[in-house]
Tab-separated table of C-alpha atoms in Angstrom:
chain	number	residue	atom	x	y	z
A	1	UNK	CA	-2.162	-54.926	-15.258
A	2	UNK	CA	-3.057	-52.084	-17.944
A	3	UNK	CA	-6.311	-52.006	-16.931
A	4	UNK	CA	-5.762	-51.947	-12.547
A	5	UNK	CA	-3.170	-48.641	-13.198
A	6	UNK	CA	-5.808	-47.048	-15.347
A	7	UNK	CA	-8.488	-47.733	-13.216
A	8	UNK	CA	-5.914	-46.378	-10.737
A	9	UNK	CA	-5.569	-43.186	-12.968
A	10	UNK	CA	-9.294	-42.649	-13.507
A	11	UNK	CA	-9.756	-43.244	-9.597
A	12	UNK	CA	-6.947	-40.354	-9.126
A	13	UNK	CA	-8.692	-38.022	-10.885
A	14	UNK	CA	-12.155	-38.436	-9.844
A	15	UNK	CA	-10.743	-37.641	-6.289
A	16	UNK	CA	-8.583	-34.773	-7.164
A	17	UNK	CA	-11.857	-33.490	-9.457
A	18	UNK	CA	-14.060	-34.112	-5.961
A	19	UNK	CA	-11.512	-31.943	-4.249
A	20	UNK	CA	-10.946	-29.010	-6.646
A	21	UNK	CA	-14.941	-28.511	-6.395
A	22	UNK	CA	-14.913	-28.701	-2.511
A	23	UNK	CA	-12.099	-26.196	-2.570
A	24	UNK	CA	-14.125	-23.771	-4.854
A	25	UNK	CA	-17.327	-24.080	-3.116
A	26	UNK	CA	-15.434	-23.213	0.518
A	27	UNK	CA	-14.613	-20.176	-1.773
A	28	UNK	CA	-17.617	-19.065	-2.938
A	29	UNK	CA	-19.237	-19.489	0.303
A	30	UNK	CA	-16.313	-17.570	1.948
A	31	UNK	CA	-16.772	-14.830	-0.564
A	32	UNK	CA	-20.813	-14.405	-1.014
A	33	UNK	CA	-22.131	-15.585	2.305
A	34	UNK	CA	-18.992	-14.947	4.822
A	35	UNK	CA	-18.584	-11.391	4.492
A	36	UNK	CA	-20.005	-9.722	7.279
A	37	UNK	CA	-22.110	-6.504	7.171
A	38	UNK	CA	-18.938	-4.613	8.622
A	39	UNK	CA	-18.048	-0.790	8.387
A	40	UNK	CA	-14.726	-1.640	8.351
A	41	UNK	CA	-14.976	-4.406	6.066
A	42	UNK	CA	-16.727	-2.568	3.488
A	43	UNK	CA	-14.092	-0.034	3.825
A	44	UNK	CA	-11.314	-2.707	2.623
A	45	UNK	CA	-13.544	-4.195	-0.326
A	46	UNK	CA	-14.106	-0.743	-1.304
A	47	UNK	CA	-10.973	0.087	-1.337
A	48	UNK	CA	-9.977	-2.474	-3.918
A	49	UNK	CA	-12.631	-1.208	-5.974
A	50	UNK	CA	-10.878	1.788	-6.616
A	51	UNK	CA	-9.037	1.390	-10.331
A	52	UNK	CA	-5.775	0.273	-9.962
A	53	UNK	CA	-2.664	2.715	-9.561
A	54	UNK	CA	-4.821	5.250	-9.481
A	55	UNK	CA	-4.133	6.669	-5.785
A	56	UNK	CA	-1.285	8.946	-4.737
A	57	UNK	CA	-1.387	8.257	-0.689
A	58	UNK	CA	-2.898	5.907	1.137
A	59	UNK	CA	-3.187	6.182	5.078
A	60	UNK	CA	-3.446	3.274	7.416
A	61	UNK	CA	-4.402	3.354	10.960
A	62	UNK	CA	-7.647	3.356	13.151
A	63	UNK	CA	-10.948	5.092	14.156
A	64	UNK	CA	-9.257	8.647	14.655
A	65	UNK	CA	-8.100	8.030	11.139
A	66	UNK	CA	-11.006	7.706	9.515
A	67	UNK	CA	-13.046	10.197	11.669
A	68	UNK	CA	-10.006	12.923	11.600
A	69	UNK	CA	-9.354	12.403	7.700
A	70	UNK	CA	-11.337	13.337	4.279
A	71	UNK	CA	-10.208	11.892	0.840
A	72	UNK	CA	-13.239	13.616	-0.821
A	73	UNK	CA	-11.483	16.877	0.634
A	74	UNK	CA	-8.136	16.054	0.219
A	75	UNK	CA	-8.754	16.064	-3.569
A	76	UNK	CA	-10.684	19.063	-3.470
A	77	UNK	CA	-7.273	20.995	-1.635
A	78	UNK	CA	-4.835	19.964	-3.793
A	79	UNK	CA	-6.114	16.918	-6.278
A	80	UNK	CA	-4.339	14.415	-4.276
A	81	UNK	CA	-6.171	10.911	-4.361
A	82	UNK	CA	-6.391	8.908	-1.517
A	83	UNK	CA	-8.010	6.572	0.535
A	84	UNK	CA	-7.960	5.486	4.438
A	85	UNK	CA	-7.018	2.142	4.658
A	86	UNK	CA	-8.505	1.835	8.162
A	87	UNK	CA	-10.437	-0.138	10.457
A	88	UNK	CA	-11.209	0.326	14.191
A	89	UNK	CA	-9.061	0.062	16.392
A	90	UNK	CA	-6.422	-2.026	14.097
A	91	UNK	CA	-3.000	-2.632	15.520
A	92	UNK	CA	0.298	-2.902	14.715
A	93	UNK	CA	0.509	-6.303	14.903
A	94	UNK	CA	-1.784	-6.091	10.971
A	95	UNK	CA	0.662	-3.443	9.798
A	96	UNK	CA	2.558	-5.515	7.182
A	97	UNK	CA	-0.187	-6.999	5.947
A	98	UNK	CA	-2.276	-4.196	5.323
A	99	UNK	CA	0.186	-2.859	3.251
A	100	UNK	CA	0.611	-5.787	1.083
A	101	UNK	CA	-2.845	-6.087	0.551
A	102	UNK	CA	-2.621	-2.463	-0.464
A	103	UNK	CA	0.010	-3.154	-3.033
A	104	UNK	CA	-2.038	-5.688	-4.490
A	105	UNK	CA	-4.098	-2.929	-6.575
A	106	UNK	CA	-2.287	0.468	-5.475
A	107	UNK	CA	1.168	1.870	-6.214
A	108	UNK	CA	0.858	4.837	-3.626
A	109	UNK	CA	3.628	7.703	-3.599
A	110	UNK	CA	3.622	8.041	0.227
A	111	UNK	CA	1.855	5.751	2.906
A	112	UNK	CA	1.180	7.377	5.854
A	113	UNK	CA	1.072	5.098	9.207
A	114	UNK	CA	-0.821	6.451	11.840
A	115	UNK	CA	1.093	5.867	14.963
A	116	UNK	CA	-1.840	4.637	17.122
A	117	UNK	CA	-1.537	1.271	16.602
A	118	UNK	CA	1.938	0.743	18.371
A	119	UNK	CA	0.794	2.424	21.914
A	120	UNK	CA	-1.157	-0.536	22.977
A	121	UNK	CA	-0.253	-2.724	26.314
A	122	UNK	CA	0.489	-5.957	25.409
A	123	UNK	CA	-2.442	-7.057	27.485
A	124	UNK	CA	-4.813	-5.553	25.227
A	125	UNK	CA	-2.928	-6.307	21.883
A	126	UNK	CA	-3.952	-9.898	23.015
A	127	UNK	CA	-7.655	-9.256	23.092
A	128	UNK	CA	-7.981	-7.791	19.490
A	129	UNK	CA	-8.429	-10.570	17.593
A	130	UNK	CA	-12.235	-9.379	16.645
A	131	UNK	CA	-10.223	-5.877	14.921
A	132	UNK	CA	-7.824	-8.537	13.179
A	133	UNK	CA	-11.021	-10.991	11.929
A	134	UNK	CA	-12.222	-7.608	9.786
A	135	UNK	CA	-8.745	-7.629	8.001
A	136	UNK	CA	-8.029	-11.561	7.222
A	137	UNK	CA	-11.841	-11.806	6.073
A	138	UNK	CA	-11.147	-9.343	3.740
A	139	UNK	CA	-7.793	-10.902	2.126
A	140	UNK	CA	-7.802	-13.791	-0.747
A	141	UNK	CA	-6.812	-17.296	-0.201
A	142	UNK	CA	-3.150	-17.600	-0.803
A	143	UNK	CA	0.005	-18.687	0.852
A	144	UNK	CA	0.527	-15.173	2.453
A	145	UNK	CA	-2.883	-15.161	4.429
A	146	UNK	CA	-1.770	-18.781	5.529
A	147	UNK	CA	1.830	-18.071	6.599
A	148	UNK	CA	0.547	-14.485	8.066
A	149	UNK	CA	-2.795	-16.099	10.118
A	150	UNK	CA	-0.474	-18.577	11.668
A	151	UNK	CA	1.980	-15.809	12.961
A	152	UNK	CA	-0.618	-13.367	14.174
A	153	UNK	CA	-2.877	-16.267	15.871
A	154	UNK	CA	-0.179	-17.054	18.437
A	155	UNK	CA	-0.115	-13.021	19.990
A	156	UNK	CA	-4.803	-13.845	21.013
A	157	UNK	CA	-5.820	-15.331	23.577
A	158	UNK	CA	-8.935	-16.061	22.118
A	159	UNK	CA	-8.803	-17.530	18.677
A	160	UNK	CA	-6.555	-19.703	15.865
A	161	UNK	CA	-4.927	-19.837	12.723
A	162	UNK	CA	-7.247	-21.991	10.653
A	163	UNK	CA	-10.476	-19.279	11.265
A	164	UNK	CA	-8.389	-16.410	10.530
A	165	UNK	CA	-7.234	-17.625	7.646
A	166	UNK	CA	-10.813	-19.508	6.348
A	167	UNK	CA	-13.492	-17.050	7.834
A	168	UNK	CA	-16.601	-20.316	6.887
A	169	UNK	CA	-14.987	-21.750	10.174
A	170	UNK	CA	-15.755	-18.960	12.276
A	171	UNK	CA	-18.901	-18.198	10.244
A	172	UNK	CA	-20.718	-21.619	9.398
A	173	UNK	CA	-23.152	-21.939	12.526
A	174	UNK	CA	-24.538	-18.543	11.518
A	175	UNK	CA	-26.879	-19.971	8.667
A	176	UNK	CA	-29.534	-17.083	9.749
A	177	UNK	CA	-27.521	-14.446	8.678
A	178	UNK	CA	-26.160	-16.108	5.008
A	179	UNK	CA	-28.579	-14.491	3.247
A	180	UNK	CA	-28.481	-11.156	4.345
A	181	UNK	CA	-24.431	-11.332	3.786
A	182	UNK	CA	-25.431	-12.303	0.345
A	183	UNK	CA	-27.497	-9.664	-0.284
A	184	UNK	CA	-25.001	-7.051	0.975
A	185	UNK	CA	-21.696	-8.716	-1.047
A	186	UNK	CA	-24.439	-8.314	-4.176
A	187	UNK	CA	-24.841	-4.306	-3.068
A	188	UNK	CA	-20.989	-3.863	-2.493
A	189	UNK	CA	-20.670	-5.507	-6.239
A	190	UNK	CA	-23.464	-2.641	-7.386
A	191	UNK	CA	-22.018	-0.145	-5.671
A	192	UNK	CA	-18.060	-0.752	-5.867
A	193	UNK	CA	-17.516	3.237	-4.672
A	194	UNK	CA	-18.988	5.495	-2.750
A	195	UNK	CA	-18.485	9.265	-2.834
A	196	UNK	CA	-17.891	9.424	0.522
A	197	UNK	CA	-14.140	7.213	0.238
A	198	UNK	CA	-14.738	5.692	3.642
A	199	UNK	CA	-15.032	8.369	6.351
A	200	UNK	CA	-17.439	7.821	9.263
A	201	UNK	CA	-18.255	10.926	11.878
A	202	UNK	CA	-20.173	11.770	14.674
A	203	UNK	CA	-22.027	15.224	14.260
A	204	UNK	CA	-22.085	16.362	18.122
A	205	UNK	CA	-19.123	18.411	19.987
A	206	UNK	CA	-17.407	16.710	23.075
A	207	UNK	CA	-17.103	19.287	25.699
A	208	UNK	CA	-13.734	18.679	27.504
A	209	UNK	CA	-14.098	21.541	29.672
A	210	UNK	CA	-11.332	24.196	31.311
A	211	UNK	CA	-9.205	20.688	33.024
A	212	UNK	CA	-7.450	19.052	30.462
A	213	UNK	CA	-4.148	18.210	29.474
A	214	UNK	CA	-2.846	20.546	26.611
A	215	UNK	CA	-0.892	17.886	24.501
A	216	UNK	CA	0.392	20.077	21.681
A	217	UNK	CA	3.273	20.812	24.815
A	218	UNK	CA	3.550	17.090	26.049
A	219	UNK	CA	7.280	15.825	24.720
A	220	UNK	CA	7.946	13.235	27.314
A	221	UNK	CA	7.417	9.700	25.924
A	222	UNK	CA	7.112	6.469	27.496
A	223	UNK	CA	8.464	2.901	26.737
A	224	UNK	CA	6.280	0.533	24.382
A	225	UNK	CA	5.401	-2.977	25.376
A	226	UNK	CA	7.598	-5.657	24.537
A	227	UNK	CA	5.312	-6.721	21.635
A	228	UNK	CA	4.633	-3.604	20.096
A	229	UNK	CA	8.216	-2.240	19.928
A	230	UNK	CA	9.038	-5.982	18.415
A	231	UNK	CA	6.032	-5.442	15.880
A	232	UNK	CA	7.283	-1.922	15.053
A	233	UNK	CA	11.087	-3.008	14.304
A	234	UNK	CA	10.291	-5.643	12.508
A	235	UNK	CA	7.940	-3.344	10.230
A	236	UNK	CA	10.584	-0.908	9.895
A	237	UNK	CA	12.452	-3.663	8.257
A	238	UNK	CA	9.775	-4.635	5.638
A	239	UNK	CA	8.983	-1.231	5.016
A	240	UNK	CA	13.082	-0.833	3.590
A	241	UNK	CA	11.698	-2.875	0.689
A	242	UNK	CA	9.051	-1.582	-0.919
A	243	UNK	CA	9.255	1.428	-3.237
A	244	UNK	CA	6.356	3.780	-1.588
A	245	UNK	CA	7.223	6.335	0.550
A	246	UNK	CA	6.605	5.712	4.065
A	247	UNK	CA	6.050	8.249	6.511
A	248	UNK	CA	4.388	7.678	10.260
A	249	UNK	CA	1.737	10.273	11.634
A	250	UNK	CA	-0.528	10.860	14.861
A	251	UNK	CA	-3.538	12.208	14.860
A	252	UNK	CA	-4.863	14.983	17.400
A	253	UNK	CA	-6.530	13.641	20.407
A	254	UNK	CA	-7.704	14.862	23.736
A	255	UNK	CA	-6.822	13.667	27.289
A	256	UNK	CA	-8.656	14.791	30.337
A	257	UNK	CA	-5.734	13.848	33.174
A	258	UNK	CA	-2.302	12.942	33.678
A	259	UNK	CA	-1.878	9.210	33.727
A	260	UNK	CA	-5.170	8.918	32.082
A	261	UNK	CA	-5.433	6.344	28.764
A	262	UNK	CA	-5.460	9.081	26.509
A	263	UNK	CA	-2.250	10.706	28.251
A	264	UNK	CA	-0.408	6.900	28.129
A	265	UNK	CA	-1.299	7.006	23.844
A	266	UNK	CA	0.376	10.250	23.565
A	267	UNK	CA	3.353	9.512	25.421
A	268	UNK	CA	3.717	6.377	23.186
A	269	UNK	CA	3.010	7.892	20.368
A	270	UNK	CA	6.125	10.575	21.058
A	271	UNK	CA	7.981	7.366	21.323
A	272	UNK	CA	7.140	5.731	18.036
A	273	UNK	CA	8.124	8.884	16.376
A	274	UNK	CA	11.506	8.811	18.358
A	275	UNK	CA	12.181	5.286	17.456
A	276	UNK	CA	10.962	5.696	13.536
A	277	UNK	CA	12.881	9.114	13.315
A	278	UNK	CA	16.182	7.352	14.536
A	279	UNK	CA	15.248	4.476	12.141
A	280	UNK	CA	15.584	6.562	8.589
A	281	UNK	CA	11.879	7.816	8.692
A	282	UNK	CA	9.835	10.977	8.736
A	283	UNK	CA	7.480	11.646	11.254
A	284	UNK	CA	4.806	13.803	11.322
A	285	UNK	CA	2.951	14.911	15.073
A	286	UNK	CA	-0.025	17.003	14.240
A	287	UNK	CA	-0.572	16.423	17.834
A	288	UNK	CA	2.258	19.042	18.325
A	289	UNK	CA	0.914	21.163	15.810
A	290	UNK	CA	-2.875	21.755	17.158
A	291	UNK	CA	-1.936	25.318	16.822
A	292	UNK	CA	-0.510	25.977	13.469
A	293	UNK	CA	-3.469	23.542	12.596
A	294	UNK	CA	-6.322	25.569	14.291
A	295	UNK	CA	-7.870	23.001	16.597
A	296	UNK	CA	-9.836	24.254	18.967
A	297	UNK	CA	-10.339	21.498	21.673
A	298	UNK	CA	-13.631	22.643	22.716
A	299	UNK	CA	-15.361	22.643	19.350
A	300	UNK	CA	-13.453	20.333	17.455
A	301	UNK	CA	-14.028	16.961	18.885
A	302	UNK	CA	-16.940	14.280	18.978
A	303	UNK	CA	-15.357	12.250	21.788
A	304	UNK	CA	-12.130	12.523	23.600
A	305	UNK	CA	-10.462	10.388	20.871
A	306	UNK	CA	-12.358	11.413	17.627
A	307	UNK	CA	-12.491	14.628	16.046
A	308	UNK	CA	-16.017	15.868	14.051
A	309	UNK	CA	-16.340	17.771	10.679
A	310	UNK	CA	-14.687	20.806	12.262
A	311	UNK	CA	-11.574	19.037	13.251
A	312	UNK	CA	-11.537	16.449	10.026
A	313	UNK	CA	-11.876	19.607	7.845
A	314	UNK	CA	-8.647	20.919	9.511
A	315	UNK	CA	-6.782	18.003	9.882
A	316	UNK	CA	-7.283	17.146	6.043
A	317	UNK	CA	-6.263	20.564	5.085
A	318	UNK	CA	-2.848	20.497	7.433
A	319	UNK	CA	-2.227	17.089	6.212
A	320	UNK	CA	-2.900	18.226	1.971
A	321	UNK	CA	-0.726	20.852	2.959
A	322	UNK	CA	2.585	18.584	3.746
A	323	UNK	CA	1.633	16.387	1.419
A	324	UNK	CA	2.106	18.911	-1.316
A	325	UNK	CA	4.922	20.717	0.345
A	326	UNK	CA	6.772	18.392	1.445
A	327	UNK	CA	6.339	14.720	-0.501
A	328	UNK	CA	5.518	16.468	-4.155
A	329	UNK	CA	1.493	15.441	-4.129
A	330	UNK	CA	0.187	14.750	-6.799
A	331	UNK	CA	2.730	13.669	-8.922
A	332	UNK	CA	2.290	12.684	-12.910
A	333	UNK	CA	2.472	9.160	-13.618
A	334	UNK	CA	-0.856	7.432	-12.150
A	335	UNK	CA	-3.636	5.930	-13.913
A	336	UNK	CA	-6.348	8.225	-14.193
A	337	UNK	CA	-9.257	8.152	-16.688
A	338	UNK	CA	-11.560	10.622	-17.676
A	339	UNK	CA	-14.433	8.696	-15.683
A	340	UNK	CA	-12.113	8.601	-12.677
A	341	UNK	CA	-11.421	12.356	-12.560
A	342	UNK	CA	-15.242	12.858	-12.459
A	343	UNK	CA	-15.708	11.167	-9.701
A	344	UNK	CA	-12.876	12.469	-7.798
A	345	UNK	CA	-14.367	16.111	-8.805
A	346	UNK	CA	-18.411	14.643	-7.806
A	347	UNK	CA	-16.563	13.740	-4.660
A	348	UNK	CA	-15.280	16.682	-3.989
A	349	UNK	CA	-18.827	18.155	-4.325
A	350	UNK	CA	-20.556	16.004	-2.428
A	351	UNK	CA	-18.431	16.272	0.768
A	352	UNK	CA	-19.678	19.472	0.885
A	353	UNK	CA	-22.735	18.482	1.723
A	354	UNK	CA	-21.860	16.358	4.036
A	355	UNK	CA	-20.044	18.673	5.596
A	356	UNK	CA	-23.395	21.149	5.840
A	357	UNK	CA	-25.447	18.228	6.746
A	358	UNK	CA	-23.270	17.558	9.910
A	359	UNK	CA	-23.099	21.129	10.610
A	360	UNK	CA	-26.836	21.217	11.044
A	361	UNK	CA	-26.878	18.614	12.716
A	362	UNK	CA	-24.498	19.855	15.562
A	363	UNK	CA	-25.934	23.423	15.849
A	364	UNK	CA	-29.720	21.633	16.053
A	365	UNK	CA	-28.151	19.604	18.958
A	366	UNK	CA	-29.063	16.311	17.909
A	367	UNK	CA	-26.361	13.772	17.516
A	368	UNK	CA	-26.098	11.748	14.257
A	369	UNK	CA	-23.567	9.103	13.698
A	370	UNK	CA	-23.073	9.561	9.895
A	371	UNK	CA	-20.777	6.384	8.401
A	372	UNK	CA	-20.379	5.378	4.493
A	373	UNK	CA	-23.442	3.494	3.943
A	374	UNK	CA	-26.516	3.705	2.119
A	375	UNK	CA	-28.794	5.849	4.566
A	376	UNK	CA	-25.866	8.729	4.918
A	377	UNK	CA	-25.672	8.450	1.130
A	378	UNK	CA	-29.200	8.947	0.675
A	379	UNK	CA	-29.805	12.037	2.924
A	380	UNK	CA	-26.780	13.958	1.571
A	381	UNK	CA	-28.350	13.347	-2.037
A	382	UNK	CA	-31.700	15.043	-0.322
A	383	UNK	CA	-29.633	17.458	1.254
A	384	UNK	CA	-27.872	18.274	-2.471
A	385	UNK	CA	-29.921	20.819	-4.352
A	386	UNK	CA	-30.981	19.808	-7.879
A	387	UNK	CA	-29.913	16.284	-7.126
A	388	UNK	CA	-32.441	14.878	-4.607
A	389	UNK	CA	-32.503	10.996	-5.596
A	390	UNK	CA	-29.172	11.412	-8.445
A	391	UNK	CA	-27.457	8.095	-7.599
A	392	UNK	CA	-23.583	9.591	-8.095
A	393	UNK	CA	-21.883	5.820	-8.905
C-alpha cells in the first residue's frame, strides 16, 4: 500500500515538474521570440527600462501624442521627467490598464490622459484589436492580463481572450520571423534607453490651405458612443484610487470641413472634458489655446492630425509651462541618480539635433519619417558635432 501512494507521489510530481517546464518555456518563447519589431511596442519595453520612480509625469494617449510631445525637451524647459506612454491609435477601452502597467515601475506626480481615445464610434472601437495586441504583448503573465484580456476581447469583432492574453497563440505559425524577434528583444536588452524617450515625427509641413475650420473657437460638443462614455465612467472610477494626479488633455489638430472626421474628434473631445470636468477632474484643451500657444496651422503640422518639430516644440513648451505652474513640476522626492541626471541632460542635448536635423529636412523639401530607432539615432549622432559615432547609452 506504502509503496502504490508513493509511486502515486513520485508520479504527481513528475507531472507537475513536466508542467512547470512547459509553462516556462511558453514564457521564454513569449518573451524572446514573440515580441514583434513594433514602434509602439518598443515604446512600452522602453519605458520600463527607465529606473524606477524616477519620472514626474507620464502622458498616455495616441499618435498625436507622441508626434505633438518631447520628453527630451520637456526636461530641458523645466527638468521635468517624463515619458509618453503611447501607442497608435490606442483607445479608451486600454486606459486602465495602461496605467497599471505604468504603476508597476513609475510613481508619476500627474498623468496626463490625452482625450483622443474616448471620441471613437463604437463601430470602429470594435476593429482595434491590432492597437490593443501592441499593449497585452507587452504586459507579464499574471492574473490581471487574464481577467483584463477576457473583458476587452468581448468589445472585437475580430479576435479572443486566450491570444491577447498569450501572444505564442497569435504568433506561433510565424516561425520565419522568430529569429529576427530574437535578435531585436537582444538589441532592446543592449539598448534599454534611447535619448530620444519615444517620439516619432514626420519632417514635411501639411498645407491646409485658406478653408479650414478654426477649432481654437469650436465649443459645441457632441455625444460619445455608448461604449466609450461607459469606458470613460468607469475609468473615472478607478482613477479615484490611485494616488497620481490625473489630469485629461487634447492635443491640437486640424480639420478641413464641418462634419468632417477631424471636426466629429473635436466635438468629442469638448465633451470628454465636459464630462471629466463635472466628474472632479482638470482638463486641459490646448486645442482652445492654439493662440496663447503659437500654432500656426499652416507651418505647424505634418498631416491634418499630427503636428512636426515646429508644433511639438510648442506644444511641449505650453504643456512644461502648466506643468510647472500649475501641478508643482518637478517636485523633490523621486529617485534620481547621478547617471540618470546625465542622461536626462545628454537628452536634452541631443533633441537639439534632432530638432535641426528635421528642420533641414523640411526647408530641403524632402520628407523624412524620423521614429526612435536605430537609423534616426545614428544620423543625429552624424549630425552632432564632435560626436559623429558617440553611442550616448
Amino acid at each position: 500500500m506504502k509503496k502504490r501512494i508513493s509511486t502515486v507521489k513520485r508520479r504527481i510530481v513528475l507531472i507537475g515538474s513536466l508542467l512547470v517546464t512547459i509553462a516556462v518555456a511558453v514564457l521564454i518563447l513569449q518573451t524572446l521570440f514573440c515580441s514583434m519589431n513594433f514602434e509602439d511596442e518598443n515604446r512600452i519595453i522602453r519605458f520600463h527600462n527607465e529606473p524606477k520612480d524616477s519620472l514626474d509625469m507620464v502622458i498616455i494617449g495616441s499618435s498625436d501624442v507622441y508626434t505633438g510631445y518631447s520628453a527630451a525637451l520637456a526636461y530641458q524647459e523645466t527638468g521635468i521627467k517624463s515619458y509618453p506612454y503611447t501607442l497608435s491609435g490606442s483607445t479608451c477601452l486600454v486606459w486602465e490598464t495602461m496605467i497599471r502597467d505604468i504603476l508597476r515601475t513609475q510613481s508619476p506626480d500627474v498623468i496626463l490622459i490625452e482625450t483622443f481615445g474616448a471620441c471613437y464610434s463604437d463601430k470602429h472601437l470594435s476593429g482595434t484589436s491590432p492597437e490593443t495586441y501592441k499593449l497585452f504583448d507587452t504586459l507579464p503573465i499574471s492574473i490581471f492580463k487574464l481577467r483584463k484580456s477576457i473583458e476587452v476581447a468581448d468589445y472585437f469583432d475580430d479576435t479572443d481572450a486566450l491570444s491577447l492574453f498569450m501572444p505564442f497563440i497569435k504568433y506561433h505559425e510565424k516561425y520565419g520571423l522568430y529569429p529576427s524577434n530574437l535578435k531585436h528583444r537582444l538589441y532592446l536588452q543592449r539598448q534599454k534607453r534611447t535619448p530620444l524617450k519615444g517620439i516619432h515625427n514626420t519632417a514635411s509641413i501639411f498645407e491646409i490651405g485658406n478653408m479650414h475650420i478654426d477649432l481654437s473657437e469650436e465649443d459645441r460638443t457632441k455625444e460619445l458612443d455608448t461604449i466609450s462614455q461607459k469606458s470613460l465612467y468607469d475609468f473615472m472610477e478607478y482613477c479615484k484610487t490611485i494616488d497620481s494626479e490625473v489630469v485629461f488633455i487634447n492635443f491640437p489638430t486640424l480639420a478641413k470641413k464641418e462634419g468632417s472626421y477631424m471636426h466629429k474628434k473635436c466635438l468629442r473631445a469638448n465633451k470628454v472634458g465636459e464630462i471629466v470636468r463635472e466628474n472632479g477632474f482638470d482638463y486641459i484643451n490646448l486645442q482652445r489655446m492654439t493662440r496663447e500657444i503659437g500654432i500656426d496651422e499652416s507651418r505647424d503640422f505634418s498631416d491634418i492630425g499630427h503636428s512636426n518639430v515646429y508644433g511639438q516644440t510648442k506644444i511641449t513648451k505650453s504643456i512644461c509651462k502648466i506643468l510647472k505652474e500649475k501641478y508643482g513640476l518637478p517636485r523633490a522626492g523621486k529617485h534620481i541618480t547621478p547617471d540618470n541626471d546625465r542622461e536626462w541632460k545628454e537628452s536634452a542635448d541631443f533633441y537639439k539635433h534632432y530638432y535641426a536635423l528635421s528642420d533641414q529636412k523640411i526647408k530641403s523639401g524632402i520628407e523624412a519619417v524620423y521614429a526612435d530607432n536605430e537609423e534616426t539615432l545614428e544620423k543625429v549622432r552624424k549630425k552632432m558635432k564632435g560626436k559623429a559615432n558617440e553611442r550616448l547609452y
